[in-house]
Tab-separated table of C-alpha atoms and ligand atoms in Angstrom:
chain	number	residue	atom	x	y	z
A	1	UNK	CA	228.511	107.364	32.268
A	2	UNK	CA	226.521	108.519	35.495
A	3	UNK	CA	224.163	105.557	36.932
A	4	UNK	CA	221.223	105.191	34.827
A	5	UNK	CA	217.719	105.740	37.304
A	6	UNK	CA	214.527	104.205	36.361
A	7	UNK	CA	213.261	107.683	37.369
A	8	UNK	CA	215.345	111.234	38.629
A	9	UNK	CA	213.917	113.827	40.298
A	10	UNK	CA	216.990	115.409	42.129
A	11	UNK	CA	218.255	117.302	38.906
A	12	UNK	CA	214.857	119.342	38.755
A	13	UNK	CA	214.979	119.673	42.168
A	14	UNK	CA	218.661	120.951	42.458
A	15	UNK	CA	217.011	123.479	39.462
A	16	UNK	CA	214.621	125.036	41.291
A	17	UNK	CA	215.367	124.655	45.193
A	18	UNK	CA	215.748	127.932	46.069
A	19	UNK	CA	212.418	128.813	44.302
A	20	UNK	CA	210.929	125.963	46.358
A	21	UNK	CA	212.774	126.485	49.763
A	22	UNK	CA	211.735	130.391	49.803
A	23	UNK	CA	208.282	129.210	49.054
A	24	UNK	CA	207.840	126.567	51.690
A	25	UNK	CA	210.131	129.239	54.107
A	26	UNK	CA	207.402	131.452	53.841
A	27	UNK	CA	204.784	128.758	54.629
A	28	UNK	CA	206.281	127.578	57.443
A	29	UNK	CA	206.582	131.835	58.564
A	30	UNK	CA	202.821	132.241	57.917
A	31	UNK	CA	201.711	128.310	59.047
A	32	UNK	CA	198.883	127.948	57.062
A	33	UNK	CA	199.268	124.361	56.506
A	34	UNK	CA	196.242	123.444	54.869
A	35	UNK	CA	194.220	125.713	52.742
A	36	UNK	CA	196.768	128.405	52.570
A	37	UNK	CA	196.567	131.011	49.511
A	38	UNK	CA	199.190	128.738	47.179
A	39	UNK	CA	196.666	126.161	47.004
A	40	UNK	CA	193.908	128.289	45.590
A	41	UNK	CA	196.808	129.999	43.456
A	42	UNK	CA	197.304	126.407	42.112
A	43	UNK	CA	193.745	125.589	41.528
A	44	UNK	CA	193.675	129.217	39.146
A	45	UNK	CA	196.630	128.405	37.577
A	46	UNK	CA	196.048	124.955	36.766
A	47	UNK	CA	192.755	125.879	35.200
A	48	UNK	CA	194.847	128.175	33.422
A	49	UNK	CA	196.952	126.187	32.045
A	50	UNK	CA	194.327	123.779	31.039
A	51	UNK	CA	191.275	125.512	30.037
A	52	UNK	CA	188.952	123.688	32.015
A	53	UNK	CA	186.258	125.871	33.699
A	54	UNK	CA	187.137	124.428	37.643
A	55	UNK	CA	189.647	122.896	39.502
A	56	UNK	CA	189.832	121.104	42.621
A	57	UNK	CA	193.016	119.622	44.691
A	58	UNK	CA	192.847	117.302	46.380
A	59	UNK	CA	194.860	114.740	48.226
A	60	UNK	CA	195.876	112.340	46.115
A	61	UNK	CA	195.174	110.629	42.623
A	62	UNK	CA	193.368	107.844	43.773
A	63	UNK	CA	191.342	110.274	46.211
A	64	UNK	CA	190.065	112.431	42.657
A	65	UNK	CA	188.897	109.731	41.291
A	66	UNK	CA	186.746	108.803	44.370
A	67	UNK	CA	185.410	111.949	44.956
A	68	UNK	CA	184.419	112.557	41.158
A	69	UNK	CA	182.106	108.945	41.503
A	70	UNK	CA	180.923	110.357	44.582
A	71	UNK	CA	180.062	113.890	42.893
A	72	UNK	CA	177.660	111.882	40.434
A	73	UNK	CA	174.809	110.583	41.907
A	74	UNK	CA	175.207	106.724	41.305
A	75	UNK	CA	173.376	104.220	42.817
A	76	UNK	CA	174.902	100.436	44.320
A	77	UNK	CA	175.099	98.458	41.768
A	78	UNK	CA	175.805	100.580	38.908
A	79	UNK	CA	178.154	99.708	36.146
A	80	UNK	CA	181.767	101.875	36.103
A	81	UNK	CA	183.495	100.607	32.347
A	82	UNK	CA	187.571	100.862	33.285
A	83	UNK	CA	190.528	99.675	30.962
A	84	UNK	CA	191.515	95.664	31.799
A	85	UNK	CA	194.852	97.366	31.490
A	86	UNK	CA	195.687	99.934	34.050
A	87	UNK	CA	196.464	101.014	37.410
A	88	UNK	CA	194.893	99.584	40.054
A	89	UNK	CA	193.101	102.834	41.574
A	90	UNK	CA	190.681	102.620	38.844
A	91	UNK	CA	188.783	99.276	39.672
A	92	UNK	CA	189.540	100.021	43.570
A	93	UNK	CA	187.722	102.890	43.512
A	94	UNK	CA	184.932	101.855	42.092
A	95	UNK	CA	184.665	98.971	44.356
A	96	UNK	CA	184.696	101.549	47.112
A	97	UNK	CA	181.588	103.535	45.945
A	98	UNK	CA	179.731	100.426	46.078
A	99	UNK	CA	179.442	100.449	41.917
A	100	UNK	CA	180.793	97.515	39.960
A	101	UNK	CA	183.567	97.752	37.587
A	102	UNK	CA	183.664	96.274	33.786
A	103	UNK	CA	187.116	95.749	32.313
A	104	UNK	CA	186.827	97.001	28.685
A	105	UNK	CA	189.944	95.480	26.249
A	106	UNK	CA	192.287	97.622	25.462
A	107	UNK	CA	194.185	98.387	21.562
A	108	UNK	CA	197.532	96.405	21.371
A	109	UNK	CA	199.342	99.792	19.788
A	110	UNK	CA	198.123	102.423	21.829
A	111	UNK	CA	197.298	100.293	25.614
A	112	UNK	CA	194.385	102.332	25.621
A	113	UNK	CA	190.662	101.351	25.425
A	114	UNK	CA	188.714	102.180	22.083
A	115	UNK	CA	185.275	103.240	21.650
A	116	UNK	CA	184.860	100.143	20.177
A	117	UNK	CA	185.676	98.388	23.052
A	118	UNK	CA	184.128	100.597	25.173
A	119	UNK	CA	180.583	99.864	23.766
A	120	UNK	CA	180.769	96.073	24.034
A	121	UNK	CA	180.893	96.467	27.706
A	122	UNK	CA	177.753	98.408	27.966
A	123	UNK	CA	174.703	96.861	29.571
A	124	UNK	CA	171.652	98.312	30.718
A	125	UNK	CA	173.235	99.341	34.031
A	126	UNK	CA	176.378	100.972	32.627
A	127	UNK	CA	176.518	104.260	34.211
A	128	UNK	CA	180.402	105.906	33.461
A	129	UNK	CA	182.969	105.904	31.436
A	130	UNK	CA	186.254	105.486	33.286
A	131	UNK	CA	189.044	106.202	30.359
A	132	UNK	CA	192.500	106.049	31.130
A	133	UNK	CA	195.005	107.715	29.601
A	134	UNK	CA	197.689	105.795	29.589
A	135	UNK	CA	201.304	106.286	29.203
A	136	UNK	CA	201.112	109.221	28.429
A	137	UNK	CA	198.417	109.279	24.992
A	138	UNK	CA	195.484	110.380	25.038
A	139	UNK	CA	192.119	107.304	24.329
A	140	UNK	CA	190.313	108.745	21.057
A	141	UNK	CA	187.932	111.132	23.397
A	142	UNK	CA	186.149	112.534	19.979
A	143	UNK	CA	185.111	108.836	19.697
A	144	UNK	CA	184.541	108.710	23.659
A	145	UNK	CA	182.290	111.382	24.178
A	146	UNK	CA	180.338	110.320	20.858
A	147	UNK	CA	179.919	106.875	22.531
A	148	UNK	CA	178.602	108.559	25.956
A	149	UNK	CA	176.514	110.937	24.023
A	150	UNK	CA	174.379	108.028	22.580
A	151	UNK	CA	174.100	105.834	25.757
A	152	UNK	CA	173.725	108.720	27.886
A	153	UNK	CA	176.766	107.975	30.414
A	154	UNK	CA	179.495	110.535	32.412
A	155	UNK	CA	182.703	109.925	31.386
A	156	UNK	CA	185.535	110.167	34.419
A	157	UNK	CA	188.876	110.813	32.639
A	158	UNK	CA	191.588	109.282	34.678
A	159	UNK	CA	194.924	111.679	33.423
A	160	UNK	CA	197.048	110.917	36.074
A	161	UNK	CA	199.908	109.815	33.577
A	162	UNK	CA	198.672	112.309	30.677
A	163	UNK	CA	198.881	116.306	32.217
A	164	UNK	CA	199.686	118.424	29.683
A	165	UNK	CA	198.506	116.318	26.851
A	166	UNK	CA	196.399	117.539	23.809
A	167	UNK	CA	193.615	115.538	22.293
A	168	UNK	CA	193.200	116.244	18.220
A	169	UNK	CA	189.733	116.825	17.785
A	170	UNK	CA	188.529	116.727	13.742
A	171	UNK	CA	187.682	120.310	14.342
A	172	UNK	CA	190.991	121.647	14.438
A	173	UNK	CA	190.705	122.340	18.468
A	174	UNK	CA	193.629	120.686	20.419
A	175	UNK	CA	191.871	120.666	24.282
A	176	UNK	CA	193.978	119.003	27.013
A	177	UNK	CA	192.958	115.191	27.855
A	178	UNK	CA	191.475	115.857	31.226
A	179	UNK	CA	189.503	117.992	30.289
A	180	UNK	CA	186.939	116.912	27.815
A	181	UNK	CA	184.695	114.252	29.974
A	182	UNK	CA	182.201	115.018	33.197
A	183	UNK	CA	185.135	114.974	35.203
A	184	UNK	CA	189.185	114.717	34.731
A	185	UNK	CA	191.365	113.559	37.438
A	186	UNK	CA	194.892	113.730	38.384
A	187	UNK	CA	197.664	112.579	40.013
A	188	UNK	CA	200.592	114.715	41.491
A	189	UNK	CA	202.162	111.822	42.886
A	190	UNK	CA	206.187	112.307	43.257
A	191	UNK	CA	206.931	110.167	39.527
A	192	UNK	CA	203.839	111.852	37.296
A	193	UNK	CA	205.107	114.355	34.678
A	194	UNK	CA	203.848	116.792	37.395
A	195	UNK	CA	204.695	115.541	40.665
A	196	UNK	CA	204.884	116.969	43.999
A	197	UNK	CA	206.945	115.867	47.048
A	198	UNK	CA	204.692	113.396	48.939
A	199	UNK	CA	200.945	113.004	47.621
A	200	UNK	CA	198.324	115.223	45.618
A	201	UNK	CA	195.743	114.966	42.820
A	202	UNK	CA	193.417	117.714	41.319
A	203	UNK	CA	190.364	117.310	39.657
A	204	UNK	CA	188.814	119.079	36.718
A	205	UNK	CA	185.069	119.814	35.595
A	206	UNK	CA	183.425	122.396	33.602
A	207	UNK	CA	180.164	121.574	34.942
A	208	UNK	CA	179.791	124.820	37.918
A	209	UNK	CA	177.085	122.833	39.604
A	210	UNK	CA	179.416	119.656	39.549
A	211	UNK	CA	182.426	121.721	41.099
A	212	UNK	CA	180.434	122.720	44.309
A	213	UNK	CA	179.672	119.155	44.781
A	214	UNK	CA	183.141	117.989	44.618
A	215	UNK	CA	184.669	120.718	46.869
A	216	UNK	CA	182.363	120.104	49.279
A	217	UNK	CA	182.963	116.280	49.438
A	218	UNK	CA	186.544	116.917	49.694
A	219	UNK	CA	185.920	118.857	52.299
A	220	UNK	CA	183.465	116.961	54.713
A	221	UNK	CA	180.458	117.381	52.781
A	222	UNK	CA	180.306	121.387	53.922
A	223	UNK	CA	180.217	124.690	52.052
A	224	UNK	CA	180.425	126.626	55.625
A	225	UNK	CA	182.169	124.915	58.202
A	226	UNK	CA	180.073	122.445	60.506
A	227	UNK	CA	177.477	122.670	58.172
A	228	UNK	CA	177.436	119.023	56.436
A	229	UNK	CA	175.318	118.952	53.373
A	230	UNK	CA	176.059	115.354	51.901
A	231	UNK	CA	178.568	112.659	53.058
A	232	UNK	CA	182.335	113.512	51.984
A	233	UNK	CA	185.952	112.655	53.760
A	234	UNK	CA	188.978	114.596	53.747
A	235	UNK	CA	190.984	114.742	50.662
A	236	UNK	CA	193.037	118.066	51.014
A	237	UNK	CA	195.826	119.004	48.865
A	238	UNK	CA	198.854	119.958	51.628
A	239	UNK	CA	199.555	123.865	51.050
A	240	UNK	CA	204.019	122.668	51.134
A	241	UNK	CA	202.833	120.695	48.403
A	242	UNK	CA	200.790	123.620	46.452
A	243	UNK	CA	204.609	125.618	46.563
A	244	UNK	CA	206.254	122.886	44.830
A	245	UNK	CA	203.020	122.648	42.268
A	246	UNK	CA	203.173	126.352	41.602
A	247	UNK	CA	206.806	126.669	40.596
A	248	UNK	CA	207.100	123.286	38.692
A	249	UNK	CA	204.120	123.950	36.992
A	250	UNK	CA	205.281	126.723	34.400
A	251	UNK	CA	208.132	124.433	33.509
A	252	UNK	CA	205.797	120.907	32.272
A	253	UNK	CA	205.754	121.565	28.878
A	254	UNK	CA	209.584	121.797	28.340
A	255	UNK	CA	209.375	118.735	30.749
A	256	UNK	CA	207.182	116.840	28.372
A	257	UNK	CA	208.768	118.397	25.457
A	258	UNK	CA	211.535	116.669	26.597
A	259	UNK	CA	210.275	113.682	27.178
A	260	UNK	CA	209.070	113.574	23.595
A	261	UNK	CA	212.963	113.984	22.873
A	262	UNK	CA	213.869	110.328	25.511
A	263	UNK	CA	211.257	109.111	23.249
A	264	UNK	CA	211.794	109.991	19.707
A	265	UNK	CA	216.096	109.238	20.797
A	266	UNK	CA	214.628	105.501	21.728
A	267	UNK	CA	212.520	104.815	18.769
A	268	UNK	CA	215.805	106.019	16.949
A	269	UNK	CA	218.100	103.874	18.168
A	270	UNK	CA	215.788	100.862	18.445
A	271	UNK	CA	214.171	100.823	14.907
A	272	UNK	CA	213.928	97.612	13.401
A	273	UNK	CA	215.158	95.821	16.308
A	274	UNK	CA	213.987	91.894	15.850
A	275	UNK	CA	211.802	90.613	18.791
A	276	UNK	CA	210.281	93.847	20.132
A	277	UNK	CA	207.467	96.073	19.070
A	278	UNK	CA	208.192	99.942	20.257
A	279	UNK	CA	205.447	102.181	21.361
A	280	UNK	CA	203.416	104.718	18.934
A	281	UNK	CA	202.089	107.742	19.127
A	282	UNK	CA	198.426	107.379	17.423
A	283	UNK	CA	198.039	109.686	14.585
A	284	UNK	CA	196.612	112.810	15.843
A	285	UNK	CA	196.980	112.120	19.162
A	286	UNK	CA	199.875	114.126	21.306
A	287	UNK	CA	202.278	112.031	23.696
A	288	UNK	CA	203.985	113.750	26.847
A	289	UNK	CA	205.519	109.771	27.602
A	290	UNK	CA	205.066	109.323	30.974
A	291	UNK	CA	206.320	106.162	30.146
A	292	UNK	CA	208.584	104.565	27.015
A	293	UNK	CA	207.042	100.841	27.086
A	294	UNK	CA	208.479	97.731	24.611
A	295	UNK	CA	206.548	94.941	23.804
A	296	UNK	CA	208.686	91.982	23.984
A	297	UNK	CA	207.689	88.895	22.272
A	298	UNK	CA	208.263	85.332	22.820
A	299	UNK	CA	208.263	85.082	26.004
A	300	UNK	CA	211.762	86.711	26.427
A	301	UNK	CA	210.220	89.629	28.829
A	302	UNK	CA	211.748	88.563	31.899
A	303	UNK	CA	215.277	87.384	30.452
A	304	UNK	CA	215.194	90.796	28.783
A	305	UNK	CA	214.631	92.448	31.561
A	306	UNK	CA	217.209	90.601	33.930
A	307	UNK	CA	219.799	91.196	30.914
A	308	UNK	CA	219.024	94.565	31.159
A	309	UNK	CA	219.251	95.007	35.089
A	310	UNK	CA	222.649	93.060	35.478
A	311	UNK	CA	224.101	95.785	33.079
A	312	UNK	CA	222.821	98.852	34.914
A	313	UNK	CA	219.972	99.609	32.619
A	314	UNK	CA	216.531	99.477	35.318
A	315	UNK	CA	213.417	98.651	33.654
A	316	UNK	CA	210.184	98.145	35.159
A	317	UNK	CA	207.178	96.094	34.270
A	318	UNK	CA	203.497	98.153	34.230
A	319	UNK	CA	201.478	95.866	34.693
A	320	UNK	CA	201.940	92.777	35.111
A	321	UNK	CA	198.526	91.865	35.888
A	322	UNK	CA	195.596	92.702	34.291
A	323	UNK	CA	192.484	93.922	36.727
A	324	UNK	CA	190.275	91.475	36.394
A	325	UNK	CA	192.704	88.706	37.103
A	326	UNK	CA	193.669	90.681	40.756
A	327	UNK	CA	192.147	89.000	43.646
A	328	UNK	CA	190.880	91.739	45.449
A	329	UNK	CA	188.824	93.068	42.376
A	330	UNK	CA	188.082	89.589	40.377
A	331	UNK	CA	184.539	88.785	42.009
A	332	UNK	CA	183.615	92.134	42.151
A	333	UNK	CA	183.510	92.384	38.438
A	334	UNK	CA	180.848	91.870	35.772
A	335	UNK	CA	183.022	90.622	32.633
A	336	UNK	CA	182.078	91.236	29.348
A	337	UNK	CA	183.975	88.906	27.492
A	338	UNK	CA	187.908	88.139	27.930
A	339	UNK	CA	190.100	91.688	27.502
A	340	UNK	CA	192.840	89.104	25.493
A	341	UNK	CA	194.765	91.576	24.504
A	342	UNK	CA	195.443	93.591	28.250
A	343	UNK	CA	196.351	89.449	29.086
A	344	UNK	CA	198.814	89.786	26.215
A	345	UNK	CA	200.648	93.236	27.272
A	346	UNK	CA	200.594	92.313	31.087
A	347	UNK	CA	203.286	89.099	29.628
A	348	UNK	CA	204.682	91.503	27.273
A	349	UNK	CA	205.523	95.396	28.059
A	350	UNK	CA	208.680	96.617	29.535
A	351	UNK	CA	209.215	100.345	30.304
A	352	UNK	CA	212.567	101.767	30.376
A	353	UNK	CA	213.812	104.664	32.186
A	354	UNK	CA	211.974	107.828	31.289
A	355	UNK	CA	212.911	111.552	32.601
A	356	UNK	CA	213.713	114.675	31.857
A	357	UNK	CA	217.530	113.825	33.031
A	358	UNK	CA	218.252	111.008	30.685
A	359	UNK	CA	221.308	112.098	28.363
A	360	UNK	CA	221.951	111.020	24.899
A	361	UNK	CA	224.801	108.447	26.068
A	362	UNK	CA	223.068	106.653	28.809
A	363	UNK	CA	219.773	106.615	25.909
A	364	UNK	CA	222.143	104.995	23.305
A	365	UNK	CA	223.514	102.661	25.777
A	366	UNK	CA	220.315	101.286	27.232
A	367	UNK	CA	219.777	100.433	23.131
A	368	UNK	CA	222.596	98.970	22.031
A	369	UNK	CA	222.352	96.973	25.548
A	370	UNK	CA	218.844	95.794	24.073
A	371	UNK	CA	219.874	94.914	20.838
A	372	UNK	CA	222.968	92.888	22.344
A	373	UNK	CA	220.227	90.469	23.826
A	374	UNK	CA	218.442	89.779	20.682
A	375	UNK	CA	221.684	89.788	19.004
A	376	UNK	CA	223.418	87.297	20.773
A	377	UNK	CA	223.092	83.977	22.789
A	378	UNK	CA	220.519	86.608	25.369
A	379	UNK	CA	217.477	85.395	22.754
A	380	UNK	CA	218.828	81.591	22.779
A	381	UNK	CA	216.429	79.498	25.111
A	382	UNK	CA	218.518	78.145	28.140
B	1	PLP	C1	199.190	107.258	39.743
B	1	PLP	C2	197.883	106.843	39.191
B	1	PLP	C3	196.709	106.887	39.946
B	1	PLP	C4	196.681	107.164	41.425
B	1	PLP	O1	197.273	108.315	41.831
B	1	PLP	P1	197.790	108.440	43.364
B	1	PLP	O2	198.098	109.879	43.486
B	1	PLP	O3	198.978	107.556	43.495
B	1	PLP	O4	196.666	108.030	44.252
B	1	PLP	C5	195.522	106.559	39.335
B	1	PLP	N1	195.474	106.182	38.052
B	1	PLP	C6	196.589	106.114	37.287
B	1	PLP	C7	196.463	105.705	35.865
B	1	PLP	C8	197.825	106.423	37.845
B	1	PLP	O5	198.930	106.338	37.075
């Protein structure tokens, strides 16, 4: 059995090199570096693929979701609701803009946050929505956009882990998470189900007036160069990376189709294992499985995990920490109650290896491997 990788992304490359190397050969002949015409190809086919009305590269996934709390007219002091359970670009971010971030609890089964939860960390002040989609699933963004409809808040989708992912909306209509709030934002980074080689991020609005605003910050603040019309930075998606983009794009729904096949191949070979809870796909909802993430109870996490590693299975823990226990966020953060169960998962989840290269042996090994630990003196205390 070939080594098993936490992540692989040489097999798609060694796919579709010479697509990319003729693509990036004729960058390099033409050296438009930045702003050259793949990037605007991306931006059309990415809307596209999507549906969404307008879409904006940028430089990275943390970047997006800067410049989309920029793009909204927010004032110091204003109340950004984020998952307790998450990445930390999410709180940072908000932070940055001067706004203050409230960690809403997330739902044990699908590590998202809930309108439910959602609502009981609105105040008078609340401003956005922040919803990540985590994993891979989509939050319930029927329930969502309901919830921002009656307080009268945007809604900033983070989909950096979810491109490609349709909501189920009680109407029949399957649009892409990402799509369906103020703003969605991205994440090309390298690992994402639609990564690049270095950094990236798009963002996604159907609001025309909105769109203009967050070009322009991406872009200095100007429409027409030296002409600065409101404070931005530069946030620039790299054209080199807009080639590898354009030809890997076309191929992310067999990609996530695939991953759908890591996943349902795990939750085969793992049913009814004692001492772990696997991951579910809420009803409804689609899954591309950016990641494949256990629960492990009893403590037994990090002897799991160590089993794991010392027989060539790699694992890896998101997150260990919830946000509003992170030092650099803690203070800055109006709490509205304790988000229990993110405290929970951050002692409990363990992702295995997810990719499109993961074969059905090295799949049924990492299981049995699993149920060996609960199986045998592995659960014992020492
Ligand atoms: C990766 C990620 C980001 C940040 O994207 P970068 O491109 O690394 O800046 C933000 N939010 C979530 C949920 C992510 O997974």
């Amino acid at each position: 059995m070939t080594e098993i990788r936490m992540v692989d992304l040489r097999g798609q490359y060694l796919r579709l090199r010479g697509e990319i190397e003729r693509g990036w050969g004729a960058v390099m002949e033409s050296c438009r570096f930045i702003n050259g015409p793949e990037v605007g190809e991306l931006e059309l086919a990415l809307a596209e693929f999507t549906g969404a009305r307008h879409v904006v590269t940028c430089g990275n996934g943390t970047d997006a979701l800067r410049i989309a709390l920029m793009a909204l007219d927010l004032r110091p002091g204003d109340e950004v609701i984020v998952p307790a359970f998450s990445y930390a670009a999410c709180a940072e971010v908000v932070c940055l803009a001067g706004l203050v971030p409230v960690p809403a609890d997330v739902d044990s089964a699908t590590f998202n946050i809930t309108p439910q939860s959602a609502e009981r960390a609105i105040s008078p002040r609340t401003r956005v929505l922040m919803p990540v989609h985590l994993f891979g699933q989509p939050c319930d963004m029927e329930g969502i956009m309901a919830l921002a409809g009656r307080y009268g808040l945007h809604v900033i989708e983070d989909n950096a882990q979810s491109l490609g992912a349709r909501c189920r909306n009680s109407d029949g209509k399957a649009p892409f998470a990402g799509t369906l709030g103020t703003i969605g934002c991205t994440s090309f980074f390298p690992t994402k189900n639609l990564g690049c080689y270095g950094d990236g991020g798009a963002i996604f609005t159907n609001d025309d007036r909105l769109a203009r605003r967050i070009r322009m910050i991406a872009n200095h603040g100007q429409e027409e160069k030296y002409s600065h019309r409101v404070i931005g930075f530069n946030s620039r998606l790299d054209t080199l990376q807009a080639v590898v983009l354009n030809v890997k794009l076309p191929h992310l729904p067999d990609w996530n189709e695939a991953r759908r096949r890591v996943a349902a191949m795990y939750s085969d070979s793992l049913a009814a294992t004692e001492g772990i809870t696997l991951p579910q796909a809420a009803r409804g909802a689609d899954h591309v499985w950016h990641q494949y993430t256990l629960r492990v109870a009893g403590n037994e996490r990090d002897r799991l995990r160590q089993w794991l590693a010392s027989r060539g299975v790699p694992t890896m823990v998101y997150y260990p920490m919830p946000l509003h226990m992170q030092e650099a966020y803690r203070h800055r953060m109006r709490m509205a109650g304790t988000p229990e169960v993110a405290e929970r998962l951050a002692a409990e989840v363990l992702s295995l290896p997810m990719h499109t290269e993961l074969t059905q042996n090295q799949i049924e090994y990492i299981a049995v491997t699993i149920k060996e630990f609960f199986a045998t003196s592995g659960a014992c205390p020492e």
